[in-house]
Amino acid sequence: MLEEFIHESRVAYFSMEIALRNEIPTYAGGLGVLAGDTLRSSTDLGLAMVAVSLISRAGFFRQEIDGNGHQLEYEANWEPQRWTQALDAKIAVTIEGRTVWICAWLYVHEGYMGGRQPVLLLDTDLAENDADDRKITHYLYGGDNIYRLKQEIVLGMGGARLLQALGFTIRHYHMNEGHSALLGLELMRRYTYAPDDLRPGESPYDLPRVRDMCSFTTHTPIEAGHDRFPYDLVYRLLDSSFDIATLKRLAGEESLNMTRLALNLSEYVNGVAKKHAEVSNAMFPGYRVHAITNGVHPFTWASAGFRQLYDQYLPGWCHEPQLLIRADCCIPDEAIWQAHQLAKKTLIDKVAELTGVTLQADIPILGFARRMTAYKRPDLMFSDLGRLQAIARNQPFQIVLAGKAHPHDEMGRQLIEQLHAHARALAGSITVVYLPDYDMALAQILTAGSDVWLNTPLPPMEASGTSGMKAAFNGVPSFSVLDGWWIEGCIEGLTGWAIGDATGMSNGDMHAFYDKLDDVVLPLYYARRDGRWIKLMKGAISKNASYFNSHRMMRRYGTEAYSR
Ligand SMILES: *Cc1c(COP(=O)(O)O)cnc(C)c1O
């Protein structure tokens, strides 16, 4: 089963979550979608990779929302045997002194160009394990700190051991976020100096060798966001054979900080946008954090109509998305508009199916969908309902929202309730719908079918953001706060618009949002027959989709990170 994959050396890509396809709910949001796009682009580019993640049998969760805007959570159980094949190898790790067996399921990603790439989904649900241990790989981001550390032991150490047991030759390891940093400990155990070569008191671990083999991408722009485990917990759970003095030197004295561990064990460290690399460099002085700005997978995120259009006017775009730079002069305005109308109709149909509400095709749709959490500030545009209504009176618009809150994120859940309350308050003047159970399929429909893509994060919290890039592939301009990728992507009036200045929005800047919506965005939409709106759509494609794609991102990882 694995023969076709083990003859060639590969990059092992470790990620706690990965969006392989819509039917497999092993992802929670942008991080997992990025992991999926990483795999998809490396497949198309012929960059041999093996992705390692958890089986997450109960998924993240399936979201329903009741009449009051309460989020209801259900297990998103899926059947691994339907999409993957069980591998008959298993390995063990020690957790809390017990032996925990780990097996894996093989998912084979098939690229649109015929490439095939293996993904190992780790699973502890084996009869030989304790009842509790069988659940370690069950819930994505579920449970407490103890559960999380167990998962990270399975992912990092278990994943590295299983790759070896299965006969993979790994030329480089890439940690997507700090969750998998324990894999570095496994490599340290593997690569030690011969005792004869050691001077007394010297560490036996061949750290330079481990560092050369590892790259790390950090995604978290604030100190509090990093996974951290108290050492008493670490002592209790982790295999005691590991030298704790070395561990503290690498992972922090007070607690085990997964980001610090990954930083110390990786020669190449990357932030996910230029600003995020700067923020990370300031947060971790003494390390060099590079910037390979994120991108999205061209074939996955261009809607059917735009794929067809690009195939016709810019053949080869899907493998070399740089070709989209010519979209502004090579594609007729009318064809762009038609492709967008098609995507908009798909969205309108979906909204009708999910909510019973019929949106109007000739009124602009403002789209906002992503994980619902405080720093994303989804409620910001509703700060002044009166103003919003006044604007809509002369220049009507419709709003489509979607997103899940982490079940433990009380603020996020409250935001969903507040958004529903705003929608009720605006009924009759502005149509606002909230689509339940945001996932990849819904993201494809929403980012393509909206007329304007909104984002209002609190800087510098949006490390990159990727949904606006998906919108760009469909000619949808962004109207966003200058943070993450948008600092690089925004050319005012050509690819979209900035909200406020780079310092983030104070309440004063909130008025800037309303003013620009009223004075610039909506008038341009309603005057589109003079071609200026289409120019903007083409600007999003030619200036942004041509660059903010995961092919460019992976070509850079391939040459700058993996090839050392
Ligand atoms: C792209 C995507 C995200 C990330 O959206 P951001 O705006 O970058 O936060 C989250 N969830 C899903 C399902 C996505 O497809």
Coordinates of C-alpha atoms and ligand atoms in Angstrom, one line a residue:
M1 CA 0.0 0.0 0.0
L2 CA 2.9 2.3 0.8
E3 CA 5.3 1.1 -1.8
E4 CA 4.7 4.0 -4.2
F5 CA 5.5 6.5 -1.4
I6 CA 8.6 5.1 0.4
H7 CA 11.1 4.8 -2.4
E8 CA 11.7 8.6 -2.5
S9 CA 12.7 10.8 0.3
R10 CA 10.0 13.2 1.6
V11 CA 9.3 16.3 3.6
A12 CA 7.2 15.3 6.7
Y13 CA 4.6 17.9 7.4
F14 CA 3.2 17.8 10.9
S15 CA -0.1 19.5 11.7
M16 CA -2.6 19.1 14.5
E17 CA -5.3 19.8 11.9
I18 CA -5.6 19.4 8.2
A19 CA -8.4 20.1 5.8
L20 CA -8.1 17.3 3.3
R21 CA -11.6 17.5 1.9
N22 CA -14.9 18.7 3.1
E23 CA -16.2 15.3 4.1
I24 CA -13.3 14.8 6.5
P25 CA -13.8 17.2 9.5
T26 CA -10.2 17.0 10.8
Y27 CA -9.8 20.8 10.8
A28 CA -11.1 23.7 12.8
G29 CA -10.2 26.8 10.7
G30 CA -7.5 28.6 8.8
L31 CA -4.6 26.7 10.2
G32 CA -6.0 23.4 8.9
V33 CA -7.1 24.8 5.6
L34 CA -3.5 26.2 5.2
A35 CA -2.2 22.7 6.0
G36 CA -4.5 21.2 3.3
D37 CA -3.4 23.9 0.7
T38 CA 0.2 23.2 1.6
L39 CA -0.3 19.5 0.8
R40 CA -2.3 20.3 -2.4
S41 CA 0.3 22.7 -3.8
S42 CA 3.2 20.4 -3.0
T43 CA 1.4 17.6 -4.8
D44 CA 0.9 19.8 -7.9
L45 CA 4.5 20.9 -7.8
G46 CA 5.9 17.4 -7.4
L47 CA 7.4 18.2 -4.0
A48 CA 7.3 14.8 -2.3
M49 CA 5.7 15.2 1.1
V50 CA 4.0 13.1 3.7
A51 CA 1.6 14.9 6.0
V52 CA 1.1 13.7 9.6
S53 CA -2.0 14.6 11.6
L54 CA -4.6 13.0 14.0
I55 CA -7.6 11.0 12.9
S56 CA -9.9 13.2 15.0
R57 CA -12.8 10.7 14.7
A58 CA -15.3 13.2 16.2
G59 CA -13.9 16.0 14.1
F60 CA -14.0 19.6 15.5
F61 CA -17.7 19.7 15.8
R62 CA -20.9 20.2 13.7
Q63 CA -22.6 23.5 14.5
E64 CA -26.3 24.2 14.7
I65 CA -27.7 27.5 15.9
D66 CA -31.0 27.8 17.6
G67 CA -33.6 30.6 17.3
N68 CA -31.8 32.6 20.0
G69 CA -28.4 32.4 18.3
H70 CA -27.1 29.8 20.8
Q71 CA -24.5 27.6 19.2
L72 CA -25.2 23.9 19.6
E73 CA -22.4 21.5 19.2
Y74 CA -22.6 17.9 17.9
E75 CA -19.8 15.4 17.3
A76 CA -18.9 15.4 13.6
N77 CA -18.2 11.7 13.5
W78 CA -16.8 10.4 10.3
E79 CA -15.9 7.0 9.0
P80 CA -12.1 6.7 8.4
Q81 CA -12.6 3.4 6.5
R82 CA -14.7 5.3 3.9
W83 CA -11.9 7.6 2.8
T84 CA -8.7 6.0 4.1
Q85 CA -7.0 2.6 4.4
A86 CA -5.9 1.2 7.7
L87 CA -2.1 0.5 7.8
D88 CA -1.1 -2.6 9.7
A89 CA 1.9 -1.1 11.5
K90 CA 1.7 0.2 15.0
I91 CA 4.2 1.8 17.4
A92 CA 4.0 2.8 21.0
V93 CA 4.8 5.8 23.1
T94 CA 4.9 6.1 26.9
I95 CA 2.3 8.3 28.5
E96 CA 2.0 8.6 32.3
G97 CA 4.0 5.4 32.5
R98 CA 1.6 3.5 30.3
T99 CA 2.3 2.1 26.9
V100 CA 0.0 3.8 24.4
W101 CA -0.2 2.1 21.0
I102 CA -0.6 4.2 17.9
C103 CA -1.7 3.1 14.4
A104 CA -2.4 5.1 11.4
W105 CA -4.8 5.5 8.5
L106 CA -3.5 6.3 5.0
Y107 CA -5.3 9.0 3.1
V108 CA -4.0 9.5 -0.4
H109 CA -4.5 13.0 -1.8
E110 CA -4.9 13.0 -5.5
G111 CA -4.0 16.3 -7.2
Y112 CA -5.9 17.6 -10.2
M113 CA -2.7 17.0 -12.2
G114 CA -2.5 13.4 -11.2
G115 CA 0.0 13.7 -8.4
R116 CA -0.5 11.5 -5.3
Q117 CA 0.6 12.3 -1.8
P118 CA 0.3 10.3 1.4
V119 CA -1.3 11.5 4.6
L120 CA -1.0 9.6 7.9
L121 CA -3.8 10.1 10.4
L122 CA -2.7 8.8 13.8
D123 CA -5.1 6.8 15.9
T124 CA -5.0 5.5 19.4
D125 CA -8.4 3.8 19.3
L126 CA -6.9 0.3 19.7
A127 CA -8.1 -2.6 21.8
E128 CA -4.7 -2.9 23.6
N129 CA -5.0 0.7 25.0
D130 CA -6.8 1.8 28.2
A131 CA -10.3 3.2 27.6
D132 CA -9.1 6.8 28.2
D133 CA -6.1 6.4 25.9
R134 CA -8.3 5.2 23.1
K135 CA -9.9 8.6 23.1
I136 CA -6.6 10.6 22.8
T137 CA -7.0 11.1 19.0
H138 CA -10.8 11.6 19.2
Y139 CA -11.5 15.2 19.6
L140 CA -9.8 18.0 17.7
Y141 CA -8.9 20.7 20.3
G142 CA -11.1 19.0 22.8
G143 CA -10.5 18.5 26.5
D144 CA -8.1 20.1 28.9
N145 CA -4.4 20.8 29.1
I146 CA -3.7 17.2 30.0
Y147 CA -5.6 15.8 27.1
R148 CA -3.8 18.3 24.8
L149 CA -0.4 17.3 26.0
K150 CA -1.3 13.6 25.4
Q151 CA -2.3 14.5 21.9
E152 CA 0.9 16.4 21.3
I153 CA 2.9 13.5 22.5
V154 CA 1.1 11.2 20.0
L155 CA 1.4 13.7 17.2
G156 CA 5.0 14.7 17.6
M157 CA 6.7 11.6 19.1
G158 CA 4.3 9.0 17.8
G159 CA 4.2 10.5 14.3
A160 CA 8.0 10.5 14.0
R161 CA 8.3 6.9 15.2
L162 CA 5.5 5.7 12.9
L163 CA 7.2 7.3 9.9
Q164 CA 10.3 5.4 10.7
A165 CA 8.5 2.1 11.4
L166 CA 6.7 2.4 8.0
G167 CA 10.0 2.8 6.2
F168 CA 9.7 6.4 5.1
T169 CA 12.9 8.3 4.4
I170 CA 12.4 11.8 5.7
R171 CA 14.7 14.5 4.4
H172 CA 13.1 17.3 6.3
Y173 CA 10.5 17.9 9.1
H174 CA 8.1 20.8 9.0
M175 CA 6.1 21.7 12.1
N176 CA 3.0 23.6 11.3
E177 CA 2.5 25.6 14.5
G178 CA 4.1 24.4 17.8
H179 CA 1.7 21.5 18.5
S180 CA 4.0 19.0 17.0
A181 CA 7.3 20.3 18.5
L182 CA 7.8 17.2 20.6
L183 CA 8.9 15.5 17.4
G184 CA 12.1 17.4 17.9
L185 CA 12.7 15.5 21.2
E186 CA 12.2 12.2 19.3
L187 CA 14.8 13.3 16.7
M188 CA 17.2 14.3 19.5
R189 CA 16.8 10.9 21.0
R190 CA 17.6 9.4 17.6
Y191 CA 20.6 11.6 16.9
T192 CA 23.2 11.6 19.7
Y193 CA 26.9 11.9 19.7
A194 CA 28.9 8.7 20.4
P195 CA 29.8 8.7 24.1
D196 CA 33.5 8.7 23.2
D197 CA 33.2 12.0 21.4
L198 CA 31.7 13.7 24.4
R199 CA 33.5 15.9 26.9
P200 CA 32.4 15.5 30.5
G201 CA 29.1 17.4 31.1
E202 CA 28.4 17.9 27.4
S203 CA 25.0 17.2 26.1
P204 CA 24.8 13.9 24.2
Y205 CA 22.2 15.3 21.7
D206 CA 23.3 16.2 18.2
L207 CA 21.3 19.5 18.2
P208 CA 22.9 20.9 15.0
R209 CA 21.8 17.9 13.1
V210 CA 18.2 18.0 14.5
R211 CA 18.0 21.7 13.8
D212 CA 19.2 21.2 10.2
M213 CA 16.3 18.7 9.6
C214 CA 13.6 20.9 11.0
S215 CA 11.6 24.0 10.0
F216 CA 8.9 25.6 12.0
T217 CA 6.0 27.9 11.0
T218 CA 4.6 30.0 13.8
H219 CA 1.0 31.3 13.5
T220 CA 0.5 33.0 16.9
P221 CA 1.2 36.7 17.2
I222 CA 0.7 37.0 21.0
E223 CA 2.6 35.5 23.9
A224 CA -0.6 34.1 25.6
G225 CA -1.6 32.2 22.5
H226 CA 1.2 29.7 22.6
D227 CA 0.7 26.1 24.0
R228 CA 2.4 25.9 27.4
F229 CA 2.5 23.0 29.9
P230 CA 3.6 23.1 33.5
Y231 CA 6.6 20.9 34.2
D232 CA 4.9 18.9 36.9
L233 CA 2.4 17.8 34.2
V234 CA 5.2 17.2 31.7
Y235 CA 7.1 15.0 34.3
R236 CA 4.0 13.0 34.9
L237 CA 3.0 12.4 31.3
L238 CA 6.2 12.4 29.3
D239 CA 8.6 9.4 29.1
S240 CA 11.0 10.0 32.0
S241 CA 14.1 9.0 30.0
F242 CA 14.4 12.5 28.7
D243 CA 16.9 14.7 30.3
I244 CA 14.9 17.5 32.0
A245 CA 17.7 20.0 32.3
T246 CA 18.1 20.0 28.5
L247 CA 14.4 20.2 28.0
K248 CA 14.2 23.3 30.2
R249 CA 17.0 24.9 28.3
L250 CA 15.1 24.3 25.1
A251 CA 11.5 24.9 26.1
G252 CA 11.7 27.5 28.9
E253 CA 12.5 27.4 32.6
E254 CA 9.0 27.9 34.1
S255 CA 6.9 25.9 31.8
L256 CA 7.2 23.9 28.6
N257 CA 6.5 26.4 25.8
M258 CA 5.9 24.5 22.6
T259 CA 6.8 27.5 20.5
R260 CA 10.1 28.0 22.2
L261 CA 10.9 24.3 21.8
A262 CA 10.1 24.5 18.1
L263 CA 12.1 27.7 17.8
N264 CA 15.2 26.1 19.4
L265 CA 14.9 22.9 17.3
S266 CA 14.4 24.5 13.9
E267 CA 17.0 26.1 11.7
Y268 CA 14.4 27.7 9.6
V269 CA 11.6 29.6 11.3
N270 CA 8.8 31.3 9.5
G271 CA 6.0 33.8 10.2
V272 CA 3.0 33.7 8.0
A273 CA 3.1 37.3 6.7
K274 CA 5.7 40.1 6.8
K275 CA 4.1 41.9 9.7
H276 CA 3.7 38.7 11.6
A277 CA 7.4 37.9 11.1
E278 CA 8.3 41.3 12.6
V279 CA 5.9 40.8 15.5
S280 CA 7.4 37.4 16.1
N281 CA 11.0 38.7 15.9
A282 CA 10.1 41.2 18.6
M283 CA 8.4 38.6 20.7
F284 CA 11.3 36.2 20.5
P285 CA 14.5 38.2 20.4
G286 CA 17.6 36.2 19.4
Y287 CA 15.8 34.1 16.8
R288 CA 15.5 34.9 13.1
V289 CA 11.9 34.6 11.9
H290 CA 11.6 34.7 8.1
A291 CA 8.5 35.7 6.3
I292 CA 6.9 33.5 3.7
T293 CA 3.5 35.0 3.4
N294 CA 0.7 32.4 3.2
G295 CA -1.2 31.6 0.1
V296 CA -4.2 29.6 -1.0
H297 CA -4.5 26.7 -3.5
P298 CA -5.5 28.0 -6.9
F299 CA -7.5 25.1 -8.2
T300 CA -9.4 24.6 -4.8
W301 CA -10.4 28.2 -4.3
A302 CA -11.2 29.5 -7.8
S303 CA -14.9 28.8 -8.4
A304 CA -16.0 26.8 -11.5
G305 CA -16.8 29.9 -13.5
F306 CA -13.4 31.5 -12.8
R307 CA -11.5 28.3 -13.4
Q308 CA -13.1 28.1 -16.8
L309 CA -12.4 31.8 -17.6
Y310 CA -8.7 31.5 -16.5
D311 CA -8.4 28.2 -18.6
Q312 CA -9.7 30.0 -21.6
Y313 CA -7.7 33.3 -21.3
L314 CA -4.7 32.4 -19.2
P315 CA -4.0 28.7 -19.8
G316 CA -1.5 27.2 -17.4
W317 CA -2.6 29.6 -14.6
C318 CA -3.3 26.7 -12.2
H319 CA 0.3 25.6 -12.2
E320 CA 1.8 29.0 -12.6
P321 CA -0.7 31.3 -10.9
Q322 CA 1.7 34.2 -11.6
L323 CA 0.0 34.2 -15.0
L324 CA -3.0 35.8 -13.4
I325 CA -1.0 39.0 -13.3
R326 CA -2.3 39.5 -16.9
A327 CA -6.0 39.1 -15.9
D328 CA -6.5 42.9 -15.9
C329 CA -5.8 43.2 -19.6
C330 CA -6.5 39.7 -21.1
I331 CA -10.0 38.9 -19.8
P332 CA -13.0 40.8 -21.1
D333 CA -14.9 42.8 -18.5
E334 CA -18.2 41.1 -19.4
A335 CA -16.7 37.6 -18.9
I336 CA -15.5 38.6 -15.4
W337 CA -18.9 39.9 -14.5
Q338 CA -20.7 36.8 -15.8
A339 CA -18.4 34.4 -13.9
H340 CA -19.0 36.4 -10.7
Q341 CA -22.8 36.4 -11.3
L342 CA -22.6 32.7 -11.5
A343 CA -20.8 32.4 -8.2
K344 CA -23.2 34.9 -6.7
K345 CA -26.2 32.8 -7.8
T346 CA -24.6 29.7 -6.2
L347 CA -24.3 31.7 -2.9
I348 CA -27.9 33.0 -3.1
D349 CA -29.2 29.4 -3.8
K350 CA -27.2 28.1 -0.8
V351 CA -28.5 30.9 1.5
A352 CA -32.1 30.0 0.4
E353 CA -31.4 26.3 1.1
L354 CA -29.9 26.9 4.5
T355 CA -32.1 29.8 5.8
G356 CA -35.1 30.1 3.6
V357 CA -34.1 33.7 2.9
T358 CA -33.9 34.9 -0.7
L359 CA -31.1 37.4 -1.3
Q360 CA -31.3 39.7 -4.3
A361 CA -28.8 39.3 -7.1
D362 CA -28.7 43.1 -8.0
I363 CA -27.9 44.2 -4.4
P364 CA -24.3 43.8 -3.2
I365 CA -23.5 41.1 -0.7
L366 CA -21.0 41.8 2.1
G367 CA -19.4 38.6 3.3
F368 CA -17.8 37.9 6.6
A369 CA -17.0 34.3 7.7
R370 CA -14.2 32.9 9.8
R371 CA -13.8 31.4 13.3
M372 CA -15.9 33.4 15.7
T373 CA -13.6 34.7 18.4
A374 CA -13.1 38.0 20.1
Y375 CA -10.1 39.3 18.2
K376 CA -11.8 38.9 14.8
R377 CA -14.4 41.4 16.0
P378 CA -17.3 40.2 13.8
D379 CA -19.6 42.6 15.7
L380 CA -17.7 45.7 14.7
M381 CA -19.7 46.6 11.7
F382 CA -22.8 46.5 13.9
S383 CA -21.5 49.1 16.3
D384 CA -23.9 51.7 15.1
L385 CA -27.0 50.1 13.7
G386 CA -28.6 53.5 13.0
R387 CA -25.7 54.5 10.8
L388 CA -25.8 51.1 9.0
Q389 CA -29.5 51.5 8.3
A390 CA -29.0 55.1 7.1
I391 CA -26.4 54.0 4.6
A392 CA -28.6 51.1 3.4
R393 CA -31.5 53.4 2.8
N394 CA -29.8 55.0 -0.2
Q395 CA -27.5 52.2 -1.2
P396 CA -28.9 48.9 -0.1
F397 CA -26.7 45.9 0.7
Q398 CA -27.0 42.5 2.3
I399 CA -24.8 40.8 4.8
V400 CA -23.9 37.1 4.9
L401 CA -22.1 35.8 8.1
A402 CA -20.8 32.4 9.1
G403 CA -18.4 30.8 11.6
K404 CA -17.9 28.5 14.5
A405 CA -16.9 29.4 18.0
H406 CA -14.7 27.0 19.9
P407 CA -17.0 25.3 22.4
H408 CA -14.9 26.6 25.3
D409 CA -14.7 30.2 23.9
E410 CA -17.5 31.9 25.8
M411 CA -16.8 35.2 24.1
G412 CA -17.0 33.6 20.7
R413 CA -20.3 32.0 21.5
Q414 CA -21.7 35.3 22.8
L415 CA -20.6 37.0 19.6
I416 CA -22.7 34.6 17.6
E417 CA -25.7 35.4 19.8
Q418 CA -25.1 39.1 19.4
L419 CA -24.8 38.8 15.6
H420 CA -28.2 37.1 15.6
A421 CA -29.7 39.9 17.8
H422 CA -28.3 42.5 15.3
A423 CA -29.8 40.6 12.4
R424 CA -33.2 40.6 14.1
A425 CA -32.9 44.3 14.9
L426 CA -32.1 45.1 11.3
A427 CA -34.9 43.0 9.9
G428 CA -36.9 44.9 7.3
S429 CA -34.0 47.4 6.6
I430 CA -31.0 45.2 6.0
T431 CA -31.0 41.5 5.3
V432 CA -28.5 39.8 7.5
V433 CA -28.2 36.0 7.4
Y434 CA -26.0 33.7 9.5
L435 CA -25.1 30.4 7.8
P436 CA -24.6 27.5 10.2
D437 CA -21.7 25.0 10.2
Y438 CA -19.0 27.0 8.3
D439 CA -16.7 24.6 6.6
M440 CA -14.5 24.4 3.5
A441 CA -17.4 23.9 1.1
L442 CA -19.3 26.9 2.5
A443 CA -16.1 28.9 2.4
Q444 CA -15.7 28.2 -1.3
I445 CA -19.2 29.4 -1.9
L446 CA -19.0 32.4 0.3
T447 CA -15.6 33.8 -0.7
A448 CA -16.6 33.5 -4.4
G449 CA -20.2 34.7 -4.3
S450 CA -19.9 37.8 -2.1
D451 CA -19.3 41.1 -3.7
V452 CA -17.1 42.5 -1.0
W453 CA -15.1 40.4 1.6
L454 CA -14.9 42.0 5.0
N455 CA -12.3 41.5 7.7
T456 CA -12.1 43.5 10.9
P457 CA -9.5 41.9 13.2
L458 CA -7.8 43.7 16.1
P459 CA -4.1 44.2 15.0
P460 CA -1.7 42.6 15.3
M461 CA -3.8 39.5 16.1
E462 CA -4.4 38.4 12.5
A463 CA -1.1 36.6 11.8
S464 CA -2.1 36.3 8.1
G465 CA -5.7 35.5 7.3
T466 CA -6.4 33.6 4.1
S467 CA -10.1 33.9 3.3
G468 CA -9.5 37.3 1.6
M469 CA -7.0 35.5 -0.7
K470 CA -9.7 33.0 -1.6
A471 CA -11.9 36.0 -2.4
A472 CA -9.2 37.5 -4.6
F473 CA -9.1 34.3 -6.8
N474 CA -12.8 35.0 -7.5
G475 CA -12.4 38.7 -8.3
V476 CA -13.8 39.7 -4.9
P477 CA -12.2 42.8 -3.4
S478 CA -11.5 42.9 0.3
F479 CA -12.5 45.7 2.7
S480 CA -10.3 45.1 5.7
V481 CA -8.4 46.3 8.6
L482 CA -4.6 46.6 7.8
D483 CA -3.3 43.5 9.5
G484 CA -1.8 40.2 8.4
W485 CA -1.6 39.6 4.7
W486 CA -3.8 42.6 3.9
I487 CA -0.9 45.0 4.7
E488 CA 0.8 43.4 1.7
G489 CA -2.3 42.9 -0.4
C490 CA -4.1 46.2 -0.1
I491 CA -3.7 48.7 -2.9
E492 CA -6.3 51.2 -2.0
G493 CA -9.0 51.4 -4.7
L494 CA -7.3 48.8 -6.9
T495 CA -7.5 45.5 -4.9
G496 CA -10.0 46.7 -2.3
W497 CA -9.8 49.1 0.6
A498 CA -8.3 49.6 4.0
I499 CA -10.4 50.2 7.0
G500 CA -8.7 52.8 9.3
D501 CA -4.9 52.9 9.5
A502 CA -2.4 50.3 10.4
T503 CA -2.8 50.9 14.1
G504 CA -6.2 49.2 14.2
M505 CA -9.6 50.7 14.7
S506 CA -10.4 52.8 17.6
N507 CA -14.0 53.9 17.9
G508 CA -13.1 56.9 15.8
D509 CA -11.9 54.6 13.0
M510 CA -15.2 52.8 13.2
H511 CA -16.7 55.8 11.6
A512 CA -14.0 55.5 8.9
F513 CA -15.6 52.1 8.1
Y514 CA -19.0 53.5 7.7
D515 CA -17.8 56.6 5.8
K516 CA -15.8 54.5 3.3
L517 CA -18.7 52.0 2.9
D518 CA -21.0 54.9 2.2
D519 CA -18.8 57.2 0.1
V520 CA -16.5 54.8 -1.8
V521 CA -17.4 51.1 -1.7
L522 CA -21.2 51.2 -2.4
P523 CA -21.2 54.1 -4.9
L524 CA -18.5 52.3 -6.9
Y525 CA -20.6 49.1 -6.9
Y526 CA -23.7 50.9 -8.0
A527 CA -21.8 52.7 -10.8
R528 CA -20.2 49.5 -12.0
R529 CA -21.5 50.0 -15.6
D530 CA -18.7 52.5 -16.1
G531 CA -16.2 49.7 -15.6
R532 CA -14.6 50.9 -12.4
W533 CA -16.0 48.0 -10.4
I534 CA -14.7 45.4 -12.9
K535 CA -11.3 47.1 -12.8
L536 CA -11.3 46.5 -9.0
M537 CA -12.3 42.8 -9.5
K538 CA -9.5 42.5 -12.0
G539 CA -7.1 44.2 -9.6
A540 CA -7.9 41.6 -6.9
I541 CA -7.1 38.8 -9.4
S542 CA -4.1 40.3 -11.1
K543 CA -2.4 41.9 -8.1
N544 CA -3.4 39.5 -5.4
A545 CA -4.4 36.0 -6.7
S546 CA -1.2 36.0 -8.8
Y547 CA 0.9 36.3 -5.6
F548 CA -1.1 35.1 -2.5
N549 CA -1.3 31.5 -3.6
S550 CA 0.2 28.4 -2.0
H551 CA 2.2 27.5 -5.1
R552 CA 4.4 30.5 -4.6
M553 CA 4.4 29.8 -0.9
M554 CA 5.6 26.1 -1.4
R555 CA 8.2 27.1 -4.0
R556 CA 9.7 29.3 -1.4
Y557 CA 9.5 26.6 1.4
G558 CA 11.0 24.2 -1.1
T559 CA 14.0 26.3 -1.9
E560 CA 14.5 28.3 1.4
A561 CA 13.5 25.9 4.1
Y562 CA 13.5 22.3 3.0
S563 CA 16.7 22.3 0.9
R564 CA 19.2 22.9 3.6
Ligands
LIG1 C1 -10.1 29.9 4.8 C2 -10.9 29.4 6.0 C3 -10.7 29.9 7.3 C4 -9.7 31.1 7.5 O1 -10.4 32.3 7.4 P1 -9.7 33.6 7.9 O2 -10.5 34.7 7.4 O3 -8.3 33.6 7.3 O4 -9.6 33.5 9.4 C5 -11.5 29.4 8.3 N1 -12.3 28.4 8.1 C6 -12.5 27.9 6.9 C7 -13.5 26.8 6.8 C8 -11.8 28.3 5.8 O5 -12.0 27.8 4.6

